[in-house]
Amino acid sequence: MSFNTFGRVFRFTTWGESHGPAIGAVVDGCPPGLPLSEGDIQPFLDKRRPGTSRFTTQRQEPDQVRILSGVFEGRTTGTPIALQIDNVDQRSKDYSEVAKAYRPGHADYTYDAKYGFRDYRGGGRSSARETASRVAAGGVARLVIPEVRIRAYLVELGGDPIDRAAFDDSQIDANPFFCPDAAAAERWEKIVDDARKAGSSVGAIVECVAEGVPAGWGAPLYAKLDSELAAACMSINAVKGVEIGDGFAAARLDGEGNADAMRPGNDGPIFLANHAGGVLGGISTGQPVVVRVALKPTSSILTPVETIDRDGQTAEIRTKGRHDPCVGIRAAPVVEAMMALVLADQKLLDRAQTGRGA
Amino acid sequence: MSFNTFGRVFRFTTWGESHGPAIGAVVDGCPPGLPLSEGDIQPFLDKRRPGTSRFTTQRQEPDQVRILSGVFEGRTTGTPIALQIDNVDQRSKDYSEVAKAYRPGHADYTYDAKYGFRDYRGGGRSSARETASRVAAGGVARLVIPEVRIRAYLVELGGDPIDRAAFDDSQIDANPFFCPDAAAAERWEKIVDDARKAGSSVGAIVECVAEGVPAGWGAPLYAKLDSELAAACMSINAVKGVEIGDGFAAARLDGEGNADAMRPGNDGPIFLANHAGGVLGGISTGQPVVVRVALKPTSSILTPVETIDRDGQTAEIRTKGRHDPCVGIRAAPVVEAMMALVLADQKLLDRAQTGRGA
Amino acid sequence: MSFNTFGRVFRFTTWGESHGPAIGAVVDGCPPGLPLSEGDIQPFLDKRRPGTSRFTTQRQEPDQVRILSGVFEGRTTGTPIALQIDNVDQRSKDYSEVAKAYRPGHADYTYDAKYGFRDYRGGGRSSARETASRVAAGGVARLVIPEVRIRAYLVELGGDPIDRAAFDDSQIDANPFFCPDAAAAERWEKIVDDARKAGSSVGAIVECVAEGVPAGWGAPLYAKLDSELAAACMSINAVKGVEIGDGFAAARLDGEGNADAMRPGNDGPIFLANHAGGVLGGISTGQPVVVRVALKPTSSILTPVETIDRDGQTAEIRTKGRHDPCVGIRAAPVVEAMMALVLADQKLLDRAQTGRGA
Amino acid sequence: MSFNTFGRVFRFTTWGESHGPAIGAVVDGCPPGLPLSEGDIQPFLDKRRPGTSRFTTQRQEPDQVRILSGVFEGRTTGTPIALQIDNVDQRSKDYSEVAKAYRPGHADYTYDAKYGFRDYRGGGRSSARETASRVAAGGVARLVIPEVRIRAYLVELGGDPIDRAAFDDSQIDANPFFCPDAAAAERWEKIVDDARKAGSSVGAIVECVAEGVPAGWGAPLYAKLDSELAAACMSINAVKGVEIGDGFAAARLDGEGNADAMRPGNDGPIFLANHAGGVLGGISTGQPVVVRVALKPTSSILTPVETIDRDGQTAEIRTKGRHDPCVGIRAAPVVEAMMALVLADQKLLDRAQTGRGA
C-alpha cells in the first residue's frame, strides 16, 4: 500500500512525478500563528535546486514554491499548508529507451512488478525530484523548532573521507559539495568530474547534526527519535544505510569506550562524549543529534549494463539523459529537511504528552 | 508521545516493564484461519531466552507465552491476539543504586528528563526485556508469510568479523552466538568471556536475510520496505545503525560496481548481484532482503563511570546485577522477529492495493 | 491537532480555503491500473456545484477539476493522485463584517478560540467549499468499488418529509432537491423560496444507500463499517446526526420487531427486513447499506443575531453575502462521496486481511 | 482489516472474547505522573458490571481490573498501561445452538462471512463484554481531563421518554436505569420486567453531557470533535444512531431557531442556547458537549426467529442463555467512557498544536 504521508501530528503528504505538471506537499498539523511566506521556504529549495554547478544534473528547474493554503495575512492558520512547485524543464524524449527496458539499480523493475506498469518519464514517482517537496515541507518544519540549528554536509564522497581535524563550518556553503573540509572539496571536484566525464557515478556519506534539541524529545518504543530518523532518512532516494552517533563504529567499542559520562553543568548535565549521537532509549539527551546516511552511486550510468526488457527478454541499457553524477551532494538539504520534519513532529508529540514547551 | 504500536495493517502493541508482573503484546489485523498455538511461538522465545549459556545474562526467565485471545479451536479468528509472558525472576534489590544516579549509555537520564521520574527496576520499560514481546508477535507474523524464510546471525562481535568464505548455515544454531562461522564462534567465546570477567561488554553486528520475498512488496514513499525495516531495527534496544544490502559500503562503489544487472530467468529475472539487498525504490526485487544492524556494547559495566545523580550532583556508578556482556547476541532472534513483522505487514498492504497474493 | 486526512489504506487529504487560489485533495493508496480522467470525476462535482438553481448559493464556481499526478496514459499508477480545483468567484469584500464579529452557528468563534485568529473570508477552511475536494476524491473512490451503486437523496427538508410510498428513483435527478418524491419536491420549492426571500434557512435530512456491498466489509471494533460511516458523515459541514438503518427508530422497537430474519437464497441469505441498515457487528451483511444524516439550517441568516466581537464586546450580526438557504441540498453528493470513500477503504482493508476480492 | 485501537495520541487497544480467559486494554500515550491505582478505575467498572439488578444479565462477573504495567509507585510512568479483567462466569454450554445457526440481529452471520468461522461462545469478540475494557480505559482517560465532568443517563427506554422538566441529576445513580426522572424510572421497571418475562427486549436512548470542556478542543476536518465522538459512539455494540446537540431535531429548525446567540461573559462568551451541543466547526465552544446515542433492542430473544444455519439451510432460533433485556442500560457507563477517551485525546492533540493547557 502506498503511504505518501510522513509524521504523526506534524505530518506532510507529497505528490507528483518527475515529468508531471507539478509536484507538491501538504503540511498538516502546523501550529497556528507562525509567520510564513514563500521566502521562508525558497532558500532551502535553492540549496537543493539542480543545475547550479557542473557537478549536478543540468536539468533547469527554478523550483519556485507557491503556498496555496493555510496561511492568512502572513501567518499559519493551523490548517493544511499546500505547497506547490511547477515542473518546468521536462524532456520526456530522453526517456524513450527506459520505457522498454529496466535500468539496473533503479525502481523500474520493481514498480512494474508491483503496479503492472509505470510512468517511466524521468523515473516518475521514484525520481529524486520528489525530494523537493520534502525540502519545501522542511522549510515549514523549521519554523516549529526555532530552538534547533540543523546542518547537513558530506563527510565522504567516492570513498574519500574528509579530515575531521580540518572541519570548518564556514566551508559548507562555500563549495558545491556541502563539504566542511576545503582540501577534500578540492579533491572531490576531480572525483566528480572524472565520474561525470566517464558517464559513471559515485556515492557519498552525508552527516546531519541538530543542535539545540532539548532533552526529552522522542519516546518508546516505536516512535523512538532514532527510529523515526532512520525511517525518514532511509526513505530518501539512494540511501542504503543510516546510523546514529557512533553507529556501526559503536559495535567495535567496549562498554567503557562507549560510555558517555556525565558531569553537572549549569544548564543540565555536561556529557563528556556523544557516542550516542544525542539519543538514549529513543529520547534526546540534550546533546547534538547526529545522523549519518550512506547514499549509493547514481544508478544512471553510460556504461551499457545487462538487463531485461518488459517482456522478460535480454537487453542492454545505457542511461542517457541528465543525471547527477553523485546524488549524495544534493541529498544534504534533503537530509536536513527530514531532520527538521522529524524534530518538529517529536516536539509537538512531546508537548502533547508532557505539556512541556507549551 | 508514546507509540507502542508498530505496523500499518498487521500491527502489534507491546506493554510491560522489566520488573512488573508480566509483559505482553497484542497482535491486531492477523488474517483469520491460521493454525496457531503457543507451540508455534515458543521456539522463537526460547532462542532469545536469557540464561541459556554463560554468555548471556543469568536472569532465569522461562518466557512461557500464553495466548489469551484471538484463537478459537486452534485457529486465528481475525480478532486481536493477546500474548502474555509472566516475569518470574525479578530481583529488584539489585537496582537500588540505579534509582539514585544515571547509568551512562542507558535511558535513565532521558526517561527522567521526559517523564519526570521512571521505573528504575531493571530499566523498566527501556529494558531489552520488552523484545520478548516482539519475538512473540513475530512468531505470529511468520504464519502470515509462509513463503518467506528468515535467518539472522552475527557477522561481527567485539570488532571481530566472520570469514564470509567460511559461512555455514548449519553453524548458526550450533553455537551460543548465532555465528555462521565455526572458527569465529570459537574466538568469540574468549572475547565474551574476557568481557564478562572484566565486567565489561562488547558490541556486535547482526545480519538478517529474508528469502522468498516476491517482487512487489513495499511502496513509495514513506512506507518503503527499507524505510520500514530501518524503523523496525532502529527501535531495538542498543541498535545504532541499520543498512540494507551493501549499505555504507555502497557509498564507496561507483555506478558500475553497484549495478545489479539482470538476465531472463525461468521464474522472473535473475539478478547477477544483490548490492541493493533486495530492495529498489522501496519495493522488493524478489532477491533476498538483507539488513544489517549495529549494536553498541551493553552499557552496564562494572568499571565506575562518572555521572550525575537525580539532584544533578556528581556521582560515580558501577552497574552490578545481571547483564548480557554482549546484547548483540540475543538481538539476533529479535531482528528476525522485526523482519517477519515488517514483511507480514507489507504483504497485506500489497494485497490491499494490488490484489496480488490473495 | 489538525487531521485533514481520512481513511486507513485508501486515504485522501484535503486542503484549501474558501477564498484562497484553489482547493484540492491528494488521494493515496489507490489501486493501480484503473482508467481515470477528469471526465470520471467532473460529473460528481457538477452535481454539487453551486449556482445551478435559485435554491443554492449564487457563487459561480465552474469547479473544474485537474489531475496533477498519479495517472499515466489514462490509468492510475498506484501513486498519489493530486486533484485541484481553482477558486474563481471569490468576493472577499462581502465578508468584512465577519472579520470583526462572530456569526452564531458558524465556526468563527471556535477557530479564534483555538488558533488565535482565522481566515474569515467566506469561512476560510470551515467553509463547505472544502466538500468539493471530497466529492472529487469520491469520484476516484467509486472506481475502486465498481460493484457498488450509491445514491443519496433528501428525505426531509424544512421538517417536511417525503412520502415513502411515492419514492421514485428517477425523480432524484429530475428536481433541484435530489428529492425522490415529485410532490415533496414541489412543496420544497416553496419552502426554500420562502426561506431565501426571508433571508432565513432550513435544515434537511439526507439518506444514502449503497447497494452491491458484499457481506464481509468492515471490522471490529474501532474500524466498524458503521463507525467509519458515522465519522465520515459527521465530519461534513452542518451535520448534527447520523444513523444507520432504523437508527433512532430502532430504539423504539422491541427485539422481535428489530430482528432481520433470514431465509436461504440463491446468492447468499435473503433477509426479510433491513432494520440493521446492512451492518451487523460493524460488518456488512450484503444488504443495502443505509445511512441518514441530519443537517442543520444554514447558519448564515439575514436576521440580526446577538453576538460578540473579537474583543468580547456585544455586537449584532446579519450575514449578508451569498449562501445556500439549505445546505442540506448540496450535501447529497457529498454524502455519496463519503460513502464511496469509506467503502473503497473498507474493501481494500478486507482484501488485506482476508484475501477476498483479489 | 481489524483495528482494535482507538485514538490518535491518547490511544487504547482492546482484546479478548466473551468466553476467553480474560479481556483487556492497553492504554498508550498517557501523560506521566498521574496518580493511578485500580481503585480509580474500579468504580466505573462497577457501574457497568452485569448482575447488579434483575434488569440486567445474570452473568456474574466481578470485573476486577488489574494494572499490569505503566504505573510505578502509584503514578503513571508515560509508558503503556495494561489493564486486565478476568472472565469468571463463562457458561459455554449455553451457546451450543448458536454454533450452528445465525442469530438475526447479531454479528454471527457477518463474522462467518468475513472470517470463515467465529468464536460463537457468548458472541466471542462481538460480545458487549468488550465494553468493560473501554470502561477501564476510560477510567484512565478521566485522569487526563480533571477539568471535565461527564454524566451519561437514559432519556428514553422502550419508546418511553423522560420528562425533561423532571430532570434530577441526583436520581441518575438512584435507580437501576441511570434515569434522571424518578417517575420514568418507575415506569421503566415495568417495561423491562415485561420484556424480560416475555423473553423480549427493548431499546433505549442514552444522553451524555461533558461539562468543563474549554473552547478550542477538536479540529478540522477529519478529527472534528463531533466526528470523533460519532465514531466512538457508533463503535459501541447495538448503537444505531448518534447525534450532537439538537441532532436530528436541528434539521427541523430554521436558521433563527438554530442560532446560539452570544453575549459577553466574565469567563468567555455566554451562549443563550446550546443547539450546537458544544461543537461548532468541529471545535468545542466551551458549552457542554452533548451527544445522544440510540441503542437497538437486544437481539437475543426467546421468540423463535426464522434464520439459516452455517450450511445455508433454513433454521429457526431462540436465543436462550443470559442476556440484558435492554443493553441500553449498561451502555450509559460505556458512553461516558468513550466521551472521556475522545476528550482526553483531543485535549492532548490541542496541546500539541497550540501549546495551550500545558
PDB file of N, CA and C in Angstrom, chain B residues 1-4 8-9 11 14-17 21 28-29 32 68-70 72-73 75-80 82 84 115 117-121 125 348, chain D residues 1-4 8-9 11 14-17 21 28-29 32 68-70 72-73 75-80 82 84 115 117-121 125 348:
ATOM      1  N   MET B   1       5.323  11.840  22.480  1.00  0.00           N
ATOM      2  CA  MET B   1       4.174  10.970  22.697  1.00  0.00           C
ATOM      3  C   MET B   1       4.623   9.546  22.549  1.00  0.00           C
ATOM      4  N   SER B   2       4.090   8.726  23.323  1.00  0.00           N
ATOM      5  CA  SER B   2       4.446   7.322  23.371  1.00  0.00           C
ATOM      6  C   SER B   2       3.683   6.586  22.273  1.00  0.00           C
ATOM      7  N   PHE B   3       4.399   5.813  21.474  1.00  0.00           N
ATOM      8  CA  PHE B   3       3.728   4.982  20.461  1.00  0.00           C
ATOM      9  C   PHE B   3       4.253   3.566  20.592  1.00  0.00           C
ATOM     10  N   ASN B   4       3.515   2.748  21.266  1.00  0.00           N
ATOM     11  CA  ASN B   4       3.965   1.384  21.488  1.00  0.00           C
ATOM     12  C   ASN B   4       3.298   0.407  20.532  1.00  0.00           C
ATOM     13  N   ARG B   8       1.075  -1.139  10.115  1.00  0.00           N
ATOM     14  CA  ARG B   8       0.006  -0.371   9.482  1.00  0.00           C
ATOM     15  C   ARG B   8      -1.299  -1.164   9.379  1.00  0.00           C
ATOM     16  N   VAL B   9      -1.247  -2.355   8.834  1.00  0.00           N
ATOM     17  CA  VAL B   9      -2.470  -3.166   8.884  1.00  0.00           C
ATOM     18  C   VAL B   9      -2.259  -4.441   9.709  1.00  0.00           C
ATOM     19  N   ARG B  11      -0.522  -5.162  12.827  1.00  0.00           N
ATOM     20  CA  ARG B  11       0.054  -4.300  13.865  1.00  0.00           C
ATOM     21  C   ARG B  11       0.244  -5.059  15.173  1.00  0.00           C
ATOM     22  N   THR B  14       3.012  -3.448  22.252  1.00  0.00           N
ATOM     23  CA  THR B  14       3.622  -4.135  23.389  1.00  0.00           C
ATOM     24  C   THR B  14       3.480  -3.309  24.661  1.00  0.00           C
ATOM     25  N   TRP B  15       3.556  -3.988  25.784  1.00  0.00           N
ATOM     26  CA  TRP B  15       3.430  -3.339  27.097  1.00  0.00           C
ATOM     27  C   TRP B  15       4.280  -4.115  28.092  1.00  0.00           C
ATOM     28  N   GLY B  16       4.591  -3.477  29.184  1.00  0.00           N
ATOM     29  CA  GLY B  16       5.251  -4.196  30.271  1.00  0.00           C
ATOM     30  C   GLY B  16       6.647  -3.713  30.572  1.00  0.00           C
ATOM     31  N   GLU B  17       7.019  -3.857  31.823  1.00  0.00           N
ATOM     32  CA  GLU B  17       8.329  -3.447  32.292  1.00  0.00           C
ATOM     33  C   GLU B  17       9.141  -4.653  32.752  1.00  0.00           C
ATOM     34  N   PRO B  21       4.734  -7.463  36.757  1.00  0.00           N
ATOM     35  CA  PRO B  21       4.277  -8.861  36.843  1.00  0.00           C
ATOM     36  C   PRO B  21       4.359  -9.613  35.531  1.00  0.00           C
ATOM     37  N   ASP B  28      -2.771  -7.303  16.123  1.00  0.00           N
ATOM     38  CA  ASP B  28      -4.063  -6.965  15.522  1.00  0.00           C
ATOM     39  C   ASP B  28      -3.943  -7.017  14.000  1.00  0.00           C
ATOM     40  N   GLY B  29      -5.029  -7.406  13.352  1.00  0.00           N
ATOM     41  CA  GLY B  29      -5.037  -7.422  11.896  1.00  0.00           C
ATOM     42  C   GLY B  29      -4.565  -8.730  11.285  1.00  0.00           C
ATOM     43  N   PRO B  32      -7.539 -14.378   9.329  1.00  0.00           N
ATOM     44  CA  PRO B  32      -8.221 -15.446  10.063  1.00  0.00           C
ATOM     45  C   PRO B  32      -7.867 -16.827   9.516  1.00  0.00           C
ATOM     46  N   LEU B  68      -4.101 -15.316  25.057  1.00  0.00           N
ATOM     47  CA  LEU B  68      -5.306 -15.031  25.842  1.00  0.00           C
ATOM     48  C   LEU B  68      -6.524 -14.681  24.996  1.00  0.00           C
ATOM     49  N   SER B  69      -6.324 -14.491  23.691  1.00  0.00           N
ATOM     50  CA  SER B  69      -7.473 -14.141  22.846  1.00  0.00           C
ATOM     51  C   SER B  69      -7.118 -14.327  21.383  1.00  0.00           C
ATOM     52  N   GLY B  70      -8.136 -14.276  20.544  1.00  0.00           N
ATOM     53  CA  GLY B  70      -7.897 -14.242  19.105  1.00  0.00           C
ATOM     54  C   GLY B  70      -7.700 -15.597  18.450  1.00  0.00           C
ATOM     55  N   PHE B  72      -9.389 -19.562  18.280  1.00  0.00           N
ATOM     56  CA  PHE B  72     -10.526 -20.414  18.654  1.00  0.00           C
ATOM     57  C   PHE B  72     -10.376 -21.745  17.931  1.00  0.00           C
ATOM     58  N   GLU B  73     -10.509 -22.799  18.680  1.00  0.00           N
ATOM     59  CA  GLU B  73     -10.346 -24.142  18.096  1.00  0.00           C
ATOM     60  C   GLU B  73      -9.065 -24.239  17.283  1.00  0.00           C
ATOM     61  N   ARG B  75      -7.294 -21.997  15.676  1.00  0.00           N
ATOM     62  CA  ARG B  75      -7.049 -21.124  14.532  1.00  0.00           C
ATOM     63  C   ARG B  75      -7.296 -19.667  14.886  1.00  0.00           C
ATOM     64  N   THR B  76      -6.572 -18.793  14.210  1.00  0.00           N
ATOM     65  CA  THR B  76      -6.781 -17.366  14.445  1.00  0.00           C
ATOM     66  C   THR B  76      -8.172 -16.976  13.952  1.00  0.00           C
ATOM     67  N   THR B  77      -8.816 -16.086  14.718  1.00  0.00           N
ATOM     68  CA  THR B  77     -10.189 -15.695  14.366  1.00  0.00           C
ATOM     69  C   THR B  77     -10.240 -14.388  13.583  1.00  0.00           C
ATOM     70  N   GLY B  78      -9.087 -13.710  13.445  1.00  0.00           N
ATOM     71  CA  GLY B  78      -9.086 -12.403  12.798  1.00  0.00           C
ATOM     72  C   GLY B  78      -9.223 -11.260  13.797  1.00  0.00           C
ATOM     73  N   THR B  79      -9.410 -11.596  15.057  1.00  0.00           N
ATOM     74  CA  THR B  79      -9.531 -10.575  16.114  1.00  0.00           C
ATOM     75  C   THR B  79      -8.220 -10.502  16.892  1.00  0.00           C
ATOM     76  N   PRO B  80      -8.058  -9.523  17.776  1.00  0.00           N
ATOM     77  CA  PRO B  80      -6.743  -9.304  18.397  1.00  0.00           C
ATOM     78  C   PRO B  80      -6.231 -10.518  19.179  1.00  0.00           C
ATOM     79  N   ALA B  82      -3.922 -11.624  22.015  1.00  0.00           N
ATOM     80  CA  ALA B  82      -3.185 -11.137  23.185  1.00  0.00           C
ATOM     81  C   ALA B  82      -2.186 -12.208  23.620  1.00  0.00           C
ATOM     82  N   GLN B  84       0.948 -13.101  26.324  1.00  0.00           N
ATOM     83  CA  GLN B  84       1.413 -12.665  27.638  1.00  0.00           C
ATOM     84  C   GLN B  84       2.532 -13.564  28.147  1.00  0.00           C
ATOM     85  N   TYR B 115       9.859  12.237  31.460  1.00  0.00           N
ATOM     86  CA  TYR B 115       8.661  11.892  32.233  1.00  0.00           C
ATOM     87  C   TYR B 115       8.686  12.401  33.670  1.00  0.00           C
ATOM     88  N   PHE B 117      10.088  11.127  36.171  1.00  0.00           N
ATOM     89  CA  PHE B 117      10.552  10.031  37.029  1.00  0.00           C
ATOM     90  C   PHE B 117      10.517   8.772  36.174  1.00  0.00           C
ATOM     91  N   ARG B 118      10.950   7.654  36.762  1.00  0.00           N
ATOM     92  CA  ARG B 118      10.993   6.435  35.961  1.00  0.00           C
ATOM     93  C   ARG B 118      10.937   5.214  36.859  1.00  0.00           C
ATOM     94  N   ASP B 119      10.490   4.136  36.273  1.00  0.00           N
ATOM     95  CA  ASP B 119      10.575   2.827  36.931  1.00  0.00           C
ATOM     96  C   ASP B 119      12.001   2.343  36.718  1.00  0.00           C
ATOM     97  N   TYR B 120      12.810   2.454  37.759  1.00  0.00           N
ATOM     98  CA  TYR B 120      14.248   2.174  37.622  1.00  0.00           C
ATOM     99  C   TYR B 120      14.581   0.696  37.747  1.00  0.00           C
ATOM    100  N   ARG B 121      13.606  -0.120  38.070  1.00  0.00           N
ATOM    101  CA  ARG B 121      13.897  -1.537  38.324  1.00  0.00           C
ATOM    102  C   ARG B 121      14.211  -2.271  37.026  1.00  0.00           C
ATOM    103  N   ARG B 125      10.667   0.166  31.439  1.00  0.00           N
ATOM    104  CA  ARG B 125      10.185  -0.017  30.072  1.00  0.00           C
ATOM    105  C   ARG B 125      11.336  -0.023  29.070  1.00  0.00           C
ATOM    106  N   LEU B 348       0.392  -7.819   3.429  1.00  0.00           N
ATOM    107  CA  LEU B 348      -1.035  -7.479   3.485  1.00  0.00           C
ATOM    108  C   LEU B 348      -1.311  -6.127   2.829  1.00  0.00           C
TER     109      LEU B 348
ATOM    110  N   MET D   1      -9.981  -5.037   7.504  1.00  0.00           N
ATOM    111  CA  MET D   1      -8.863  -5.156   8.426  1.00  0.00           C
ATOM    112  C   MET D   1      -9.344  -4.785   9.802  1.00  0.00           C
ATOM    113  N   SER D   2      -8.848  -5.479  10.727  1.00  0.00           N
ATOM    114  CA  SER D   2      -9.232  -5.313  12.111  1.00  0.00           C
ATOM    115  C   SER D   2      -8.457  -4.144  12.716  1.00  0.00           C
ATOM    116  N   PHE D   3      -9.163  -3.214  13.328  1.00  0.00           N
ATOM    117  CA  PHE D   3      -8.487  -2.115  14.030  1.00  0.00           C
ATOM    118  C   PHE D   3      -9.055  -2.031  15.436  1.00  0.00           C
ATOM    119  N   ASN D   4      -8.361  -2.592  16.363  1.00  0.00           N
ATOM    120  CA  ASN D   4      -8.839  -2.615  17.732  1.00  0.00           C
ATOM    121  C   ASN D   4      -8.175  -1.550  18.590  1.00  0.00           C
ATOM    122  N   ARG D   8      -5.698   8.941  18.728  1.00  0.00           N
ATOM    123  CA  ARG D   8      -4.612   9.434  17.904  1.00  0.00           C
ATOM    124  C   ARG D   8      -3.321   9.615  18.712  1.00  0.00           C
ATOM    125  N   VAL D   9      -3.373  10.317  19.807  1.00  0.00           N
ATOM    126  CA  VAL D   9      -2.171  10.353  20.651  1.00  0.00           C
ATOM    127  C   VAL D   9      -2.439   9.713  22.016  1.00  0.00           C
ATOM    128  N   ARG D  11      -4.265   6.777  23.133  1.00  0.00           N
ATOM    129  CA  ARG D  11      -4.849   5.646  22.401  1.00  0.00           C
ATOM    130  C   ARG D  11      -5.091   4.461  23.330  1.00  0.00           C
ATOM    131  N   THR D  14      -8.004  -2.720  22.628  1.00  0.00           N
ATOM    132  CA  THR D  14      -8.661  -3.740  23.461  1.00  0.00           C
ATOM    133  C   THR D  14      -8.539  -5.116  22.822  1.00  0.00           C
ATOM    134  N   TRP D  15      -8.655  -6.118  23.645  1.00  0.00           N
ATOM    135  CA  TRP D  15      -8.550  -7.506  23.185  1.00  0.00           C
ATOM    136  C   TRP D  15      -9.440  -8.373  24.068  1.00  0.00           C
ATOM    137  N   GLY D  16      -9.758  -9.554  23.582  1.00  0.00           N
ATOM    138  CA  GLY D  16     -10.462 -10.505  24.421  1.00  0.00           C
ATOM    139  C   GLY D  16     -11.857 -10.839  23.949  1.00  0.00           C
ATOM    140  N   GLU D  17     -12.263 -12.054  24.267  1.00  0.00           N
ATOM    141  CA  GLU D  17     -13.570 -12.557  23.873  1.00  0.00           C
ATOM    142  C   GLU D  17     -14.423 -12.815  25.113  1.00  0.00           C
ATOM    143  N   PRO D  21     -10.174 -16.490  28.570  1.00  0.00           N
ATOM    144  CA  PRO D  21      -9.745 -16.402  29.973  1.00  0.00           C
ATOM    145  C   PRO D  21      -9.819 -14.984  30.543  1.00  0.00           C
ATOM    146  N   ASP D  28      -2.158   3.754  25.759  1.00  0.00           N
ATOM    147  CA  ASP D  28      -0.842   4.277  25.368  1.00  0.00           C
ATOM    148  C   ASP D  28      -0.931   5.793  25.201  1.00  0.00           C
ATOM    149  N   GLY D  29       0.159   6.453  25.532  1.00  0.00           N
ATOM    150  CA  GLY D  29       0.202   7.897  25.339  1.00  0.00           C
ATOM    151  C   GLY D  29      -0.271   8.687  26.545  1.00  0.00           C
ATOM    152  N   PRO D  32       2.617  11.340  31.937  1.00  0.00           N
ATOM    153  CA  PRO D  32       3.261  10.750  33.112  1.00  0.00           C
ATOM    154  C   PRO D  32       2.881  11.490  34.383  1.00  0.00           C
ATOM    155  N   LEU D  68      -1.239  -4.005  34.955  1.00  0.00           N
ATOM    156  CA  LEU D  68      -0.046  -4.842  34.820  1.00  0.00           C
ATOM    157  C   LEU D  68       1.201  -4.076  34.391  1.00  0.00           C
ATOM    158  N   SER D  69       1.048  -2.829  34.002  1.00  0.00           N
ATOM    159  CA  SER D  69       2.228  -2.063  33.562  1.00  0.00           C
ATOM    160  C   SER D  69       1.900  -0.586  33.534  1.00  0.00           C
ATOM    161  N   GLY D  70       2.937   0.215  33.409  1.00  0.00           N
ATOM    162  CA  GLY D  70       2.745   1.638  33.177  1.00  0.00           C
ATOM    163  C   GLY D  70       2.528   2.476  34.414  1.00  0.00           C
ATOM    164  N   PHE D  72       4.145   3.162  38.361  1.00  0.00           N
ATOM    165  CA  PHE D  72       5.250   2.890  39.279  1.00  0.00           C
ATOM    166  C   PHE D  72       5.089   3.797  40.484  1.00  0.00           C
ATOM    167  N   GLU D  73       5.165   3.195  41.638  1.00  0.00           N
ATOM    168  CA  GLU D  73       4.989   3.944  42.882  1.00  0.00           C
ATOM    169  C   GLU D  73       3.728   4.807  42.833  1.00  0.00           C
ATOM    170  N   ARG D  75       2.055   6.131  40.345  1.00  0.00           N
ATOM    171  CA  ARG D  75       1.848   7.161  39.330  1.00  0.00           C
ATOM    172  C   ARG D  75       2.114   6.601  37.932  1.00  0.00           C
ATOM    173  N   THR D  76       1.434   7.145  36.961  1.00  0.00           N
ATOM    174  CA  THR D  76       1.658   6.725  35.583  1.00  0.00           C
ATOM    175  C   THR D  76       3.075   7.131  35.155  1.00  0.00           C
ATOM    176  N   THR D  77       3.731   6.230  34.409  1.00  0.00           N
ATOM    177  CA  THR D  77       5.118   6.491  34.005  1.00  0.00           C
ATOM    178  C   THR D  77       5.214   7.078  32.603  1.00  0.00           C
ATOM    179  N   GLY D  78       4.095   7.154  31.883  1.00  0.00           N
ATOM    180  CA  GLY D  78       4.141   7.608  30.491  1.00  0.00           C
ATOM    181  C   GLY D  78       4.274   6.456  29.509  1.00  0.00           C
ATOM    182  N   THR D  79       4.399   5.246  30.007  1.00  0.00           N
ATOM    183  CA  THR D  79       4.521   4.057  29.151  1.00  0.00           C
ATOM    184  C   THR D  79       3.190   3.305  29.168  1.00  0.00           C
ATOM    185  N   PRO D  80       3.030   2.298  28.313  1.00  0.00           N
ATOM    186  CA  PRO D  80       1.703   1.688  28.154  1.00  0.00           C
ATOM    187  C   PRO D  80       1.153   1.101  29.456  1.00  0.00           C
ATOM    188  N   ALA D  82      -1.256  -1.512  30.881  1.00  0.00           N
ATOM    189  CA  ALA D  82      -2.012  -2.718  30.541  1.00  0.00           C
ATOM    190  C   ALA D  82      -3.039  -2.982  31.626  1.00  0.00           C
ATOM    191  N   GLN D  84      -6.262  -5.464  32.818  1.00  0.00           N
ATOM    192  CA  GLN D  84      -6.754  -6.810  32.548  1.00  0.00           C
ATOM    193  C   GLN D  84      -7.896  -7.161  33.484  1.00  0.00           C
ATOM    194  N   TYR D 115     -14.744 -13.868   8.189  1.00  0.00           N
ATOM    195  CA  TYR D 115     -13.579 -14.614   8.673  1.00  0.00           C
ATOM    196  C   TYR D 115     -13.621 -16.111   8.370  1.00  0.00           C
ATOM    197  N   PHE D 117     -15.097 -18.378   9.937  1.00  0.00           N
ATOM    198  CA  PHE D 117     -15.603 -19.063  11.121  1.00  0.00           C
ATOM    199  C   PHE D 117     -15.594 -18.044  12.260  1.00  0.00           C
ATOM    200  N   ARG D 118     -16.047 -18.460  13.430  1.00  0.00           N
ATOM    201  CA  ARG D 118     -16.103 -17.491  14.535  1.00  0.00           C
ATOM    202  C   ARG D 118     -16.091 -18.203  15.865  1.00  0.00           C
ATOM    203  N   ASP D 119     -15.676 -17.502  16.873  1.00  0.00           N
ATOM    204  CA  ASP D 119     -15.806 -17.955  18.254  1.00  0.00           C
ATOM    205  C   ASP D 119     -17.232 -17.650  18.664  1.00  0.00           C
ATOM    206  N   TYR D 120     -18.065 -18.676  18.666  1.00  0.00           N
ATOM    207  CA  TYR D 120     -19.502 -18.470  18.866  1.00  0.00           C
ATOM    208  C   TYR D 120     -19.876 -18.394  20.345  1.00  0.00           C
ATOM    209  N   ARG D 121     -18.934 -18.615  21.218  1.00  0.00           N
ATOM    210  CA  ARG D 121     -19.266 -18.677  22.643  1.00  0.00           C
ATOM    211  C   ARG D 121     -19.576 -17.277  23.197  1.00  0.00           C
ATOM    212  N   ARG D 125     -15.815 -12.146  20.123  1.00  0.00           N
ATOM    213  CA  ARG D 125     -15.314 -10.775  20.142  1.00  0.00           C
ATOM    214  C   ARG D 125     -16.430  -9.755  19.983  1.00  0.00           C
ATOM    215  N   LEU D 348      -5.001  16.459  24.427  1.00  0.00           N
ATOM    216  CA  LEU D 348      -3.570  16.327  24.145  1.00  0.00           C
ATOM    217  C   LEU D 348      -3.245  16.784  22.721  1.00  0.00           C
TER     218      LEU D 348
END
